[in-house]
CSV table of C-alpha atoms in Angstrom, one decimal:
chain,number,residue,atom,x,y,z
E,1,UNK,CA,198.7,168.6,-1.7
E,2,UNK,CA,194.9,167.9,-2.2
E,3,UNK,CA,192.4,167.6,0.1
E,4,UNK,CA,189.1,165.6,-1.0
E,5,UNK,CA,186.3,165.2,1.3
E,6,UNK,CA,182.9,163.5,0.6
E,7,UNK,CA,180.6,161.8,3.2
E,8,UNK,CA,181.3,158.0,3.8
E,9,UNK,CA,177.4,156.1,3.2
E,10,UNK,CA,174.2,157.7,2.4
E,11,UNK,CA,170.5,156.0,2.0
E,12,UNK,CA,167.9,156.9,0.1
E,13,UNK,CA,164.6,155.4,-1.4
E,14,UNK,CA,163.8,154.3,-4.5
E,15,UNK,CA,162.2,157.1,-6.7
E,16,UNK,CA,163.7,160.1,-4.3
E,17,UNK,CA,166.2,162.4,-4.9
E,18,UNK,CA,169.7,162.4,-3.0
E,19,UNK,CA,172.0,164.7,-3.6
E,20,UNK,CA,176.2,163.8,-2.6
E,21,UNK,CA,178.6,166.8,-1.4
E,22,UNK,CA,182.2,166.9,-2.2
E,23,UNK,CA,184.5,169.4,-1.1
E,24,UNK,CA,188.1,170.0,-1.9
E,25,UNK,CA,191.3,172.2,-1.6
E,26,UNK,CA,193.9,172.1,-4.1
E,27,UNK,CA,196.2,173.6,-5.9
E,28,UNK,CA,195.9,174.0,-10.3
E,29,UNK,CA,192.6,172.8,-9.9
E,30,UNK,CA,191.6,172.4,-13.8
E,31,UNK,CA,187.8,170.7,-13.4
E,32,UNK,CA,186.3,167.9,-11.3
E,33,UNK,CA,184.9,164.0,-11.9
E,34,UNK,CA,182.1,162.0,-10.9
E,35,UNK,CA,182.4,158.4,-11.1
E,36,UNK,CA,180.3,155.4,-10.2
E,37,UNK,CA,181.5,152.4,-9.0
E,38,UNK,CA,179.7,149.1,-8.5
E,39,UNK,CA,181.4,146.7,-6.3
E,40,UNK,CA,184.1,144.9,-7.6
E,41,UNK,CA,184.0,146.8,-11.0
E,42,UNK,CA,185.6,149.4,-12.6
E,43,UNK,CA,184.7,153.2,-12.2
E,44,UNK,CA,182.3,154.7,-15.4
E,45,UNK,CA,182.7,158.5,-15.4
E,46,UNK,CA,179.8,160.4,-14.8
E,47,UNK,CA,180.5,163.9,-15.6
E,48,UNK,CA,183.3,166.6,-15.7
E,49,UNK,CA,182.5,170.3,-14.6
E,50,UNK,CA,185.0,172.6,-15.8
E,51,UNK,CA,183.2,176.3,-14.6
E,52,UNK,CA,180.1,177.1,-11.6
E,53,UNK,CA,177.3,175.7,-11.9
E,54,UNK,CA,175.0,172.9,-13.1
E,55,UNK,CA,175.3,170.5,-15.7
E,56,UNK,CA,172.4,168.1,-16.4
E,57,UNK,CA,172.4,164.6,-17.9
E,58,UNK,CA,169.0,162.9,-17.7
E,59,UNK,CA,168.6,161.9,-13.9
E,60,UNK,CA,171.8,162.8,-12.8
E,61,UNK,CA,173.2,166.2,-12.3
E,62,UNK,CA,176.6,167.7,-11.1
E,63,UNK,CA,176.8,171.3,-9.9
E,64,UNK,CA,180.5,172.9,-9.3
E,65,UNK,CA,181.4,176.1,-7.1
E,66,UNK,CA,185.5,176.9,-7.9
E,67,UNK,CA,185.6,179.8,-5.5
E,68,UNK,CA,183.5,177.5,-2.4
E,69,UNK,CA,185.8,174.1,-3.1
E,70,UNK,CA,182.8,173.1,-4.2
E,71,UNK,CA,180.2,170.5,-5.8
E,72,UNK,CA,177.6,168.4,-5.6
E,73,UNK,CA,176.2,165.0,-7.8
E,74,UNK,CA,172.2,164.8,-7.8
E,75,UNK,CA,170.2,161.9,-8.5
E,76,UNK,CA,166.8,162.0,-9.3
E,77,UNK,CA,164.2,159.1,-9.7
E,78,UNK,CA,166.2,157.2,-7.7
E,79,UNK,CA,166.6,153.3,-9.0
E,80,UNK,CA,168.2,149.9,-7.1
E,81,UNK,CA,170.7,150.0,-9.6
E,82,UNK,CA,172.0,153.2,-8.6
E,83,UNK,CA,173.2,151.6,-5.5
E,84,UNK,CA,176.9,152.3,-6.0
E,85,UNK,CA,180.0,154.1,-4.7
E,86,UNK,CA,180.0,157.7,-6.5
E,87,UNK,CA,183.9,158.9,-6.4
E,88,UNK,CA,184.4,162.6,-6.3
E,89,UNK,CA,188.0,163.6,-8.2
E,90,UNK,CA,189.5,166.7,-9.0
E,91,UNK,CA,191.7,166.9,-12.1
E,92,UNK,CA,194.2,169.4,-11.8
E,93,UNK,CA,196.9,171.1,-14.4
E,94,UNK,CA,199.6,168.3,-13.2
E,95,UNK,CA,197.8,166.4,-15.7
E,96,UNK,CA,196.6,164.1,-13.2
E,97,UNK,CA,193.1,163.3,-11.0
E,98,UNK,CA,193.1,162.5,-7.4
E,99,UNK,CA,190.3,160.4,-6.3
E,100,UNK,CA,188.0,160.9,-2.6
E,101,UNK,CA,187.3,157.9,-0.8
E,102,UNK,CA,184.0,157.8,-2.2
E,103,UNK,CA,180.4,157.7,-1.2
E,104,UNK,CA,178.6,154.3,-0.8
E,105,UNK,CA,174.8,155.5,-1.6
E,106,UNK,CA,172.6,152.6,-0.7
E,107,UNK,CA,169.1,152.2,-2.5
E,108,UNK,CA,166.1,151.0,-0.4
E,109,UNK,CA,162.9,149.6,-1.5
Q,1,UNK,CA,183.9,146.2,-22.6
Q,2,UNK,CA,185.1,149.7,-22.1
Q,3,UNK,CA,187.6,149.3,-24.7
Q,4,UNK,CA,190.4,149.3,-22.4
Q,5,UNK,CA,191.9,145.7,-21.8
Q,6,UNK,CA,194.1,144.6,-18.8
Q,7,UNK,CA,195.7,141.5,-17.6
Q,8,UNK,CA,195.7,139.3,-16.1
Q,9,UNK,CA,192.6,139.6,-14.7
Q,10,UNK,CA,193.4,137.6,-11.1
Q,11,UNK,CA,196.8,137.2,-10.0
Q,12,UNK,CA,198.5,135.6,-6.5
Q,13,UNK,CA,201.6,135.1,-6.1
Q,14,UNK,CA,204.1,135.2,-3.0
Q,15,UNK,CA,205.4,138.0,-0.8
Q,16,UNK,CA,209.3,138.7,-2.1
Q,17,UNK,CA,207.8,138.4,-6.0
Q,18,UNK,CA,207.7,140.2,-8.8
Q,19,UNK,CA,204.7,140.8,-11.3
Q,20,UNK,CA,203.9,142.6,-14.2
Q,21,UNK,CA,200.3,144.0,-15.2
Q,22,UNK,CA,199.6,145.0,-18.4
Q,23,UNK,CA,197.1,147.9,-19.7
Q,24,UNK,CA,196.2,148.3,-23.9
Q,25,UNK,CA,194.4,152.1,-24.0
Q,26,UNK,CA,191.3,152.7,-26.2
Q,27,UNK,CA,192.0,153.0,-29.7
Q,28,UNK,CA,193.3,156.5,-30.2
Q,29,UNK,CA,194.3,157.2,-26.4
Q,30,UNK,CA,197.4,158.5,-26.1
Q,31,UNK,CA,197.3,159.0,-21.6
Q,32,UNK,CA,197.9,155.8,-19.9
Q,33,UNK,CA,196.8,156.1,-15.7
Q,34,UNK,CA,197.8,153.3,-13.3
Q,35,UNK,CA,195.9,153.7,-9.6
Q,36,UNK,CA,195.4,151.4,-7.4
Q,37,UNK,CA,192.3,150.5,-4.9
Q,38,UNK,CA,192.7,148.6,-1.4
Q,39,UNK,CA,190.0,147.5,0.8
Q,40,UNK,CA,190.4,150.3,3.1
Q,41,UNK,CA,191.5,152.6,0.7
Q,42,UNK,CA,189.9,154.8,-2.1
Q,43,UNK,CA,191.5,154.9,-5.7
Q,44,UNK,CA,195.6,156.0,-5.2
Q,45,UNK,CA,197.2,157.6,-8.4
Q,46,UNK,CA,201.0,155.8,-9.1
Q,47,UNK,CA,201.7,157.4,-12.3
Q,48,UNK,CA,200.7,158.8,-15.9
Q,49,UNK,CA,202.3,158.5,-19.2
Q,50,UNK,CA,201.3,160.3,-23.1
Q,51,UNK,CA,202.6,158.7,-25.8
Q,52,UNK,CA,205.5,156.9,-24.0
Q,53,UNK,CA,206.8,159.4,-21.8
Q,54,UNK,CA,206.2,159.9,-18.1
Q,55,UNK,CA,203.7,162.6,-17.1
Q,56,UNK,CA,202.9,162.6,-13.6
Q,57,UNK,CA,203.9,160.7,-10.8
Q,58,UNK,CA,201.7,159.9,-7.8
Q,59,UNK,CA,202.9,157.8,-4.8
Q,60,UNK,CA,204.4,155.1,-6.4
Q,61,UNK,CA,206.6,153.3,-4.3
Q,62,UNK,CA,210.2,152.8,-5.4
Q,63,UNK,CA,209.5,148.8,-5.6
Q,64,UNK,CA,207.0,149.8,-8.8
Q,65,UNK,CA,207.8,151.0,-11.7
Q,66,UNK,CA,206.0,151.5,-15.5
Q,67,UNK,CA,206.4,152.1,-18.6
Q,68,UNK,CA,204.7,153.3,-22.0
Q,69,UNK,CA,205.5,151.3,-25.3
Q,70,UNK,CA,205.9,152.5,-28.5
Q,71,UNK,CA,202.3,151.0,-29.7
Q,72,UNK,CA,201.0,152.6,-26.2
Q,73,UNK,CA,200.2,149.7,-24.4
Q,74,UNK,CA,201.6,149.9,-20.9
Q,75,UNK,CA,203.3,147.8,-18.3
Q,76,UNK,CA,203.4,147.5,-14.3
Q,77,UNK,CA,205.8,146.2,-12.6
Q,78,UNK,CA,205.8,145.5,-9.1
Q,79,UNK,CA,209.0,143.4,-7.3
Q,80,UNK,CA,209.7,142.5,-3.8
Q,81,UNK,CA,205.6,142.1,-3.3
Q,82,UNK,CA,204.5,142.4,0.6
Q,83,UNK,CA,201.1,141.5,1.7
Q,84,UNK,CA,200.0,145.5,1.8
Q,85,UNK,CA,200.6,145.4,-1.8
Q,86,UNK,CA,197.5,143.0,-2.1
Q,87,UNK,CA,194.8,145.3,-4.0
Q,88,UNK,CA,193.1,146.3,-7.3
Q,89,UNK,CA,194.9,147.8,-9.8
Q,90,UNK,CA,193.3,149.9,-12.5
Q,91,UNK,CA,194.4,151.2,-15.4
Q,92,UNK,CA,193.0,154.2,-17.5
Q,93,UNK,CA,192.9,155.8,-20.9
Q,94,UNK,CA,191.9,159.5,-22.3
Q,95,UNK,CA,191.9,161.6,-25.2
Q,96,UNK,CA,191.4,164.4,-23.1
Q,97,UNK,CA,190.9,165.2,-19.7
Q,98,UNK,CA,187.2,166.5,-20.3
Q,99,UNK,CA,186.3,163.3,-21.7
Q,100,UNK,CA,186.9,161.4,-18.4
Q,101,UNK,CA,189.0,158.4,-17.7
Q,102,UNK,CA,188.0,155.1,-19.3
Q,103,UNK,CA,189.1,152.3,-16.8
Q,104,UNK,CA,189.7,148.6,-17.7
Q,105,UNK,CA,188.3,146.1,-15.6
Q,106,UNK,CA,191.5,145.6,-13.6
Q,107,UNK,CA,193.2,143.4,-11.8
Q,108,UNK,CA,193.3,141.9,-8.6
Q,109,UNK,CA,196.5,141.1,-6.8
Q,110,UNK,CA,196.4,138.9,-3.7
Q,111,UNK,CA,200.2,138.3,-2.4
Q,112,UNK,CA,200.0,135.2,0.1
């Protein structure tokens, strides 16, 4: 089975930086997903790491460790509208993606 | 619009019931993903399909079923609805796994 671990709520303020852990244990791991999801609305994909290390998209970033169970979304120049749950999921050769629970970052002011 | 349509988009209907969603993929998508999102739960995988045939199975429950058409627009079925089935269900598309998931907007199912 898979394991997918990611903390429950975070806060942060608006123009920081937060960055959102994920770990997980699987089996015919193949890459792993970052999602946003607004409430109520569908999830947008974020990024997909495939090998270590850090891949960079304007302000948000997504590092991967396969040997550690690894990785990490960053947000920089945080905004209100980032407020959102971010959904960790790791894809594996099943040809299917099993979702965490998610991460409810709240943006203050 | 992500390009990927589902409907209805609200649906309620009685415990003992049975409904159908439907899902059109992107232009060109051959993967169809159903999951499905309750209040107190994150996104649960039911079941893939590429280019009409079954890929993966997640933990559907015997009471659902789907299927993948020839002009790759899918179907969910769910019968004998109980109040626990009462939830979001999404449904996704890809070309490819490295180009994400595209989700429709999906559709909320309250049983009463």
């Amino acid at each position: 089975g898979q394991n997918i671990d990611q903390p429950t709520e975070m806060t942060a303020t608006e123009g920081a930086i937060v960055q959102i852990n994920c770990t997980y244990q699987t089996s015919g791991f193949n890459g792993l997903f970052w999602y946003q999801q607004h409430a109520g609305e569908a999830p947008t994909f974020l990024s997909y790491n495939v090998l270590d290390g850090l891949e960079e998209k304007g302000r948000f970033s997504s590092f991967l460790s396969r040997s550690k169970g690894y990785s990490y979304l960053l947000l920089k120049e945080l905004q209100m509208k980032d407020s959102a749950s971010y959904l960790c999921a790791v894809h594996t050769n099943a040809g299917k993606s099993t979702f965490g629970d998610g991460t409810t970052l709240t943006v203050k002011p | 619009d992500s390009g990927v349509t589902q409907t209805p988009k609200h649906l309620i209907t009685a415990t003992g019931q049975r409904v159908t969603l439907r899902c059109s993929p992107r232009s060109g998508d051959l993967s169809v993903y159903w999951y499905q999102q309750s209040l107190d739960q994150g996104l649960q995988f039911l079941i893939q399909y590429y280019n009409g045939e079954e890929r993966a199975k997640g933990n559907i429950l015997e009471r659902f079923s789907a299927q993948q058409f020839p002009d790759l627009h899918s179907e969910l079925n769910l019968s004998s609805l109980e109040l626990g089935d009462s939830a979001l269900y999404f449904c996704a598309s890809s070309p490819t796994p490295q180009h994400g998931y595209t989700f429709g907007s999906g559709t909320r199912l309250t049983v009463v």
